[in-house]
Amino acid sequence: MNISHEWLKAFVPHALTAEQVRDLITAHIATVEGFERTRAELEPFVIGQVMESEKIPDTKLSANKVDDGTGALLDVVCGAPNVTVGAKYPFARTGTTMPEGLVIEQRKIRGFTSNGMLCSSRELGLGDDHDGILELQTDAAPGTPLLSVLPLSDVNLVVDVLPNRPDLLSHQGVARDLAAVTGVAMQLPPELSSIQPIANVMRDEREVAAGGVNIRITDAADCPRYIGVIIKGLTVGPSPEWLRNRIEAIGSRSISNVVDATNYVLHGLGQPVHAFDLKKVGGSQIVVRRAKPGESLTTLDGVERKLDPTVLVIADTARPTALAGIMGGQASEVTDATTDVLLEVASFAPKVVRLGRQKLGLSSDASYRYERGIDDAALPRIAELAAGLIAAVAGGKVEAMLVAGAAPAARTAVTLRPARVSKLLGDTVSADEVSKLLTSIGFAVAADGDTFSVTPPSFRHDVLRDVDLVEEVARLRGYDRLPDRLTASRPSNVPDHPMHVVGRRVRDALVAGGLYETRPLPYAKEPPAGAAPLVRVRNPIGDDEPYLRESLLNTLAGRAEHNLSRMQGDVRIFEIGTSFTPKAGGGVKEEIHVGALVMGARRPRHFTEPEPPAMDAWDAKAIAEAIALAAWPGARVDLVPGEGDVTWNVMVQGTSRGIVRNVQLDAPVWASPAFGVEIALGKMPANPIAAQGTHDYAKGEGAAAGARAAVRYEPLPITPAAEFDLALIVPDAVPAAEVERLIRVTSGDLLEAVSVFDEYRGEGIPAGTRSLAWRLTFRHPERTLRDKEIEGRRSALLKTLQKEIGVVVRTN
Amino acid sequence: MTDAPLSLQDFTSLLSQFHGEAAPAIDAASDADALEAVRTKYLGRAHGWLKDLSAKLGQLEKTDRAAAGAAFNEVRLRVEATLETRRVALTPARVAGALADPTMPARRQWTGAVHPVTQVIDEMIEIFRELGFTVALGPEAESPWYNFGSLNFPADHPAMDLHDTLYLADDLVLRTHTSPVQTRTLQGYAPPIRVLIPGNVHRRDPFDASHAPTFAQVEGLVVDEGITFADLKATLTHFANRFFGKTKTRFRPSYFPFTEPSAEMDVLCGVCHGSGCGVCKQSGWIEILGSGLVHPAVLESSGVDSEKYTGWAFGMGPARTALARHGIPDIRLLYDSDVRFLGQFAK
Ligand SMILES: [Zn+2]
C-alpha cells in the first residue's frame, strides 16, 4: 500500500518528519518497507529573482541579471516572452541536471554569457504550460530551494499490509492508528470536510427506485448492500492540481476528474467505488446477480471474459455491465462525453469476490479490498463524500442516493479480562491503560466487574477473541516496552527425534571421510516405462520435473552430471533427506535416506603421487560400511554381493537396508566411473490425526538413536601369537567369503584373526583359478602354542579346504 | 704410581680444558670424515682424550671420586650431544630426498564439508540446546488439516495466498512450513515442550536467484504454564546476540494465523550497524524471523488446555542467513551442488 506522507498529514495534522512517521508506523501499525521521496529530481532548483532585463535586438531573447541568493548578480539569457523585472522564477544554476537529463552549462548566446536557466513548468516536468517561464507567487528569498515553496515535495511510504488488517489499505485507515499512536486528533482533509449530506435518499431491503434508476439485489448473501448515487450534468476533464498531486503522489497516473475522484475514495477512504456512464446502462437498471452460463463481458482492460455462475456481476436489463467487486465493463465506462453517472458504493461478500477473482484470474485494487473486508457500516457516508467530491471537481448535481439492502448487524462484543493481558505479555498493564488504548483505535469498552466487554469498530474484521485484543494493546504500547529478561524454564518433555540423532552421526562420518553435504531439490523427471511409479505433484512448478524422487542416488547422479558439465571430475557428495514412495492405497511413504556418490581421484594429487588412483567399488563399499556403523552402532553389518549394477546389498542384523551400486552417468570420456551408496535410515510416518497422547511420530523404526549397548572389554593378551600364511589356489567359482568361512569353522576357537592380503592371477596359476594369500593368527589365552599344534591345524585346514571346495595350497 | 693424589679442583680444570677444545673442534668439522677424525681424537675408545681423563679418576682421593665421576659424565654427555648435533647437520643429504625441502606440501586427505545451510541449522540447535530445547521432526507430505486447519488458517481467506501450495492429492499437500510439527508435537507430548524443528518446506515458487520451491525452515516452539511474550522476546534476543554477536533486536507487529500477538524480529544491519545502507534498504535493520504467542486455537486443536498453558513460537529461514553471512548472491548455488562451491565451506 502506497501512503503519501502529505495526504496522511491531511488526516492527522502532526508535526513529525516523514522518517519519524515511518518509524512509528513500523513499530506500532504495520511495516513500512519502502521510503521514496517524490520529485527528488527537483531538489537542486532554487528561486531566482530577475533584477534587470534587456531585450537582445533582432531576437526573442532577453539578457537578464538574476539574483540566485549567492551575492553577485548572474548574467542569464532567456527566450521566454514573460520575463518580468522583480518576479521570481525556478532557477537552474550551472551544473544542475534537468529532469530530462540535460546538464546546464555556461554558454555564449549572441555574444552574451548565460550562467544558468530560468525554467518553465514544462522544463521541470510539472505540466504542459507553453506560455513561458513559471512565475512563483512567494515571499521566499532568492536562493531558497524550489521544493520548499512548491507543494510538490512528498514521501511515498510503502506499507506492507498483511491479510488481517484490510482497514489499513487506505490513508484514512493508517491515519486512524497513527492518530492513536501520536495522540494527535484525526480530521477530514479540507477537500472532504465541507461536503454536505445528500437530501434525496431512497432506501429498501432488496429493490429501490428513484430518478429513473432501479437497483435490485438478488441475494443478500452475495451483496449485503448496494448504494447508487445519481449525478447529472457533469463535465469530464482534467483534474484540478490538488487532486492530480494526490493521485500522482501514490505512484498512480491522473486520468480524468471523475476517475481520479473514484481513485481518491479508494486510496483515501479504502472503499472501492465505480462510476457507470448512466446513459449506457440499459434501462437504467442495476441488478446484482450471478452470471448466467454462456454470458460474457468485455472489461475495462479490453479483454472479453467468459463468465459462469461462480462470478457475481452487475447487470442491466439485458447483460452484465460489470464484474461485481472486481472490474467495470468497457461499454458503460466513463468517457470524455459522459455527462450523467451512476456511482456504485457497494458491499460484496469476500468469498464471492475471491471465487470470481480466482476463476477469472483477474485481480484489482477493488477485489483486493473486498476479499479482505471493507467497512460496510461506513458506506452511506462514503457515498456522500464520493458524490460530493465528484461534483466538486467535475460539476454536475447530486440528484439522489438509492440504498438497497440493510445496514450490517452490530458487531459481537469480545470478553477480555484485563488481568489476562498482563499474564500473556509478562508485564504489568493496568485495566485503565488497556481500556484507553483500545478506545483510542475505535473499540467500545464496557467494564463489567473484572472483565471488559469490548466491541470492535465496523472496520475491524480480525478481532474475534481476547488474544486479538491483547495484540492491540501490545502493539499500541510498543513491543519495545516489554521486558526481555531470560527466566528459568523447565526442560523439554520431548526427546530428540531419532532421525535427527542418526542423521547427524551419519553426516559426521561422511564429512570426516572427505565428502561434501548437498541439499538439492527433491524433484524428478517422469520415470521410464516399466520403472516403479513415483509420487506426482498435481500442480508442479515446471513440467520437466513434476515428480518427487524416491532415490536420493538418482538426485545425486544429476548433481554429478552438473559437475561434469563444469569440468569437475572429482565428485564426492552425499545427501541425507526424504525419499517419497507412493503407497498402494494412495498416500505417500516417507523414509529418511542417505545417498552418497563418489568418482574421481581417491586422494588429492601429491608430488609423491602425481596420479592418484581413481575411486572404485571398494571405496563405495567402505562408505556403505561407515554409514551402517554410524547408524547402527554395534550391529552386525554384511555386504552381500548383488546383481547387475548393484554390487552389494547392505544387510544390518539380517535386514536389507540399502545398496552399493555402479552409477551410470551421462559423462564425458575423461570422467572416471561413479559409484553410489543409498541406505534407508528410518521411516518418517505420516500418521493420520491421532488422539492426544497416542501420537507416535517419534517411534519410527529404523536406525538406533538411543543409548547403544556398552562394548565389553576383552583382556589384553599375555601370551604370544602364532602366525602363518597360506597361499591358496582358489577356483574362480569359489568366493573368498566361502574360503574364509571354512577357515574359521575348521580352525577352532584359538583362531584370533584371519585376513586376505594378496590376490594374484597369471603366470604359474592355472587358468580358471586365482591365488589368494591369507594370514592366520592363533593364540592360546594361557600358554605359548607349540609348533606341532600349529602344524596340526595347518594340515587339517588344508585337507578340509581341498575336500570341501577344491582349494589347494600354492606350491610355486 | 708415586705421584701425589690429584685434587678435585685439578681434575675439573682438566675437564673444562677438554670441553673447551673438543666442542669448537666438533663444530668446525666440515664433513663426515673430518667429524670422524675429531671424534677419534677426543672420544675414541682406545686412545681418545676422554679415555685419558677417565684413567685419571683413579688418582683422586676416594672421597672425591663420586663428585669427579658426576662432573666427568656431565662433560661427556655434553660433548657427545654436540657431536650428534653436528652429525645430523652434516648428513641430511643422505636422508630421503623429500625432507631435503621441508617446505613441500603435506600428504593430505580429502576434506569434507557440511552444507552452509546445515551449518546455520547446527549453530541454532547448539544455542537453543543450552536453553533446554530438543529437536523434533515431521513428514513433508502433510494433510491440509495439519498444514492449515490445525494452525487456525481461515478457509477461503487471503491468508492462504501467502502459502502457494503444492498438492499431491485432494487431502495431501507438501507442507508449506514446519509449523504442522507444532501440532504433531503438541499431540504427542505433554508440556513442558521446548523444541526446535528443522526441515524442508515447499512452496509453488519459481526457481530463480532469490526463490526456491524447496527450502529449509527452523521452527521453535515453547509451551508450558506461565509462558509470556516477555519470554519470547528475551529468548529470541538472547539467541540473536549469540548467533550474530553483540547486536540489538527490534520487534514489530506482524500477522500469522497461528500466533497472536505476532511479531517480526529484526537485528541491527551488520553492514551499517543501524545508520542505513543499501543492504538494509536504508532501514538500519535486517528481518530475521517471525514469531508470536501460540494462538489458543492451535493449542485447542491439539487438545491442550489453552487457559492453563501458553506458549510462543518462531520460524526462521536459515538459507537467507547463509546467503547473507557468506555473501552468496544467488540462492540456486545452494542447490546446484557444484563441488567448487561446497568445498568452500569445509570447516
Ligand atoms: Zn544497513
PDB file of C-alpha atoms in Angstrom, chain B residues 77-164:
ATOM      1  CA  LEU B  77      77.235 -36.247  27.662  1.00  0.00           C
ATOM      2  CA  ARG B  78      77.549 -32.639  26.536  1.00  0.00           C
ATOM      3  CA  VAL B  79      80.348 -33.350  24.121  1.00  0.00           C
ATOM      4  CA  GLU B  80      78.551 -36.402  22.758  1.00  0.00           C
ATOM      5  CA  ALA B  81      75.424 -34.327  22.236  1.00  0.00           C
ATOM      6  CA  THR B  82      77.435 -31.686  20.392  1.00  0.00           C
ATOM      7  CA  LEU B  83      78.878 -34.427  18.216  1.00  0.00           C
ATOM      8  CA  GLU B  84      75.405 -35.845  17.440  1.00  0.00           C
ATOM      9  CA  THR B  85      74.022 -32.436  16.568  1.00  0.00           C
ATOM     10  CA  ARG B  86      76.926 -31.842  14.212  1.00  0.00           C
ATOM     11  CA  ARG B  87      76.485 -35.283  12.688  1.00  0.00           C
ATOM     12  CA  VAL B  88      72.813 -34.577  11.905  1.00  0.00           C
ATOM     13  CA  ALA B  89      73.747 -31.171  10.493  1.00  0.00           C
ATOM     14  CA  LEU B  90      76.313 -32.764   8.167  1.00  0.00           C
ATOM     15  CA  THR B  91      74.223 -35.718   6.944  1.00  0.00           C
ATOM     16  CA  PRO B  92      70.813 -34.596   5.535  1.00  0.00           C
ATOM     17  CA  ALA B  93      71.958 -35.281   2.008  1.00  0.00           C
ATOM     18  CA  ARG B  94      71.955 -38.962   2.835  1.00  0.00           C
ATOM     19  CA  VAL B  95      68.327 -38.953   4.168  1.00  0.00           C
ATOM     20  CA  ALA B  96      65.402 -39.490   1.725  1.00  0.00           C
ATOM     21  CA  GLY B  97      65.187 -36.722  -0.839  1.00  0.00           C
ATOM     22  CA  ALA B  98      61.778 -35.382   0.228  1.00  0.00           C
ATOM     23  CA  LEU B  99      62.806 -33.914   3.542  1.00  0.00           C
ATOM     24  CA  ALA B 100      65.667 -32.095   1.871  1.00  0.00           C
ATOM     25  CA  ASP B 101      62.989 -29.445   1.242  1.00  0.00           C
ATOM     26  CA  PRO B 102      60.595 -29.418   4.190  1.00  0.00           C
ATOM     27  CA  THR B 103      58.535 -26.687   2.540  1.00  0.00           C
ATOM     28  CA  MET B 104      56.991 -29.233   0.210  1.00  0.00           C
ATOM     29  CA  PRO B 105      53.263 -29.866   0.909  1.00  0.00           C
ATOM     30  CA  ALA B 106      51.898 -32.489   3.294  1.00  0.00           C
ATOM     31  CA  ARG B 107      50.232 -35.629   2.005  1.00  0.00           C
ATOM     32  CA  ARG B 108      46.654 -34.546   2.668  1.00  0.00           C
ATOM     33  CA  GLN B 109      43.369 -36.424   2.659  1.00  0.00           C
ATOM     34  CA  TRP B 110      40.196 -35.093   1.045  1.00  0.00           C
ATOM     35  CA  THR B 111      38.395 -32.675   3.371  1.00  0.00           C
ATOM     36  CA  GLY B 112      34.616 -32.974   3.593  1.00  0.00           C
ATOM     37  CA  ALA B 113      32.209 -30.123   4.266  1.00  0.00           C
ATOM     38  CA  VAL B 114      28.819 -29.533   5.871  1.00  0.00           C
ATOM     39  CA  HIS B 115      26.418 -27.578   3.639  1.00  0.00           C
ATOM     40  CA  PRO B 116      26.279 -23.870   4.613  1.00  0.00           C
ATOM     41  CA  VAL B 117      22.524 -24.062   5.325  1.00  0.00           C
ATOM     42  CA  THR B 118      23.064 -27.062   7.595  1.00  0.00           C
ATOM     43  CA  GLN B 119      25.816 -25.139   9.367  1.00  0.00           C
ATOM     44  CA  VAL B 120      23.307 -22.406  10.250  1.00  0.00           C
ATOM     45  CA  ILE B 121      20.808 -25.010  11.481  1.00  0.00           C
ATOM     46  CA  ASP B 122      23.524 -26.708  13.567  1.00  0.00           C
ATOM     47  CA  GLU B 123      24.501 -23.429  15.208  1.00  0.00           C
ATOM     48  CA  MET B 124      20.869 -22.663  16.026  1.00  0.00           C
ATOM     49  CA  ILE B 125      20.424 -26.091  17.577  1.00  0.00           C
ATOM     50  CA  GLU B 126      23.594 -25.630  19.646  1.00  0.00           C
ATOM     51  CA  ILE B 127      22.417 -22.285  21.017  1.00  0.00           C
ATOM     52  CA  PHE B 128      18.873 -23.434  21.770  1.00  0.00           C
ATOM     53  CA  ARG B 129      20.105 -26.691  23.315  1.00  0.00           C
ATOM     54  CA  GLU B 130      21.744 -24.628  26.054  1.00  0.00           C
ATOM     55  CA  LEU B 131      18.257 -23.272  26.785  1.00  0.00           C
ATOM     56  CA  GLY B 132      16.785 -26.759  27.149  1.00  0.00           C
ATOM     57  CA  PHE B 133      15.418 -27.301  23.644  1.00  0.00           C
ATOM     58  CA  THR B 134      15.317 -30.693  21.905  1.00  0.00           C
ATOM     59  CA  VAL B 135      14.871 -31.452  18.194  1.00  0.00           C
ATOM     60  CA  ALA B 136      11.555 -32.593  16.673  1.00  0.00           C
ATOM     61  CA  LEU B 137      10.918 -33.623  13.058  1.00  0.00           C
ATOM     62  CA  GLY B 138       7.865 -34.420  10.963  1.00  0.00           C
ATOM     63  CA  PRO B 139       6.821 -35.561   7.495  1.00  0.00           C
ATOM     64  CA  GLU B 140       6.957 -33.365   4.405  1.00  0.00           C
ATOM     65  CA  ALA B 141       3.760 -34.748   2.859  1.00  0.00           C
ATOM     66  CA  GLU B 142       1.010 -33.475   5.134  1.00  0.00           C
ATOM     67  CA  SER B 143      -2.732 -33.384   5.371  1.00  0.00           C
ATOM     68  CA  PRO B 144      -4.249 -29.932   4.848  1.00  0.00           C
ATOM     69  CA  TRP B 145      -5.515 -30.184   8.430  1.00  0.00           C
ATOM     70  CA  TYR B 146      -2.012 -30.399   9.877  1.00  0.00           C
ATOM     71  CA  ASN B 147      -0.635 -27.784   7.481  1.00  0.00           C
ATOM     72  CA  PHE B 148      -3.510 -25.271   7.712  1.00  0.00           C
ATOM     73  CA  GLY B 149      -6.578 -26.336   9.693  1.00  0.00           C
ATOM     74  CA  SER B 150      -4.892 -27.161  12.989  1.00  0.00           C
ATOM     75  CA  LEU B 151      -2.934 -23.902  12.703  1.00  0.00           C
ATOM     76  CA  ASN B 152      -6.006 -21.649  12.625  1.00  0.00           C
ATOM     77  CA  PHE B 153      -5.814 -20.755   8.913  1.00  0.00           C
ATOM     78  CA  PRO B 154      -9.229 -19.397   7.900  1.00  0.00           C
ATOM     79  CA  ALA B 155     -10.628 -21.308   4.914  1.00  0.00           C
ATOM     80  CA  ASP B 156     -11.036 -19.345   1.653  1.00  0.00           C
ATOM     81  CA  HIS B 157      -9.168 -16.384   3.073  1.00  0.00           C
ATOM     82  CA  PRO B 158      -6.360 -14.269   1.593  1.00  0.00           C
ATOM     83  CA  ALA B 159      -4.099 -15.571   4.399  1.00  0.00           C
ATOM     84  CA  MET B 160      -3.917 -18.742   2.306  1.00  0.00           C
ATOM     85  CA  ASP B 161      -2.454 -16.728  -0.580  1.00  0.00           C
ATOM     86  CA  LEU B 162       0.757 -16.332   1.442  1.00  0.00           C
ATOM     87  CA  HIS B 163       1.281 -20.092   1.049  1.00  0.00           C
ATOM     88  CA  ASP B 164       1.224 -21.113  -2.590  1.00  0.00           C
TER      89      ASP B 164
END
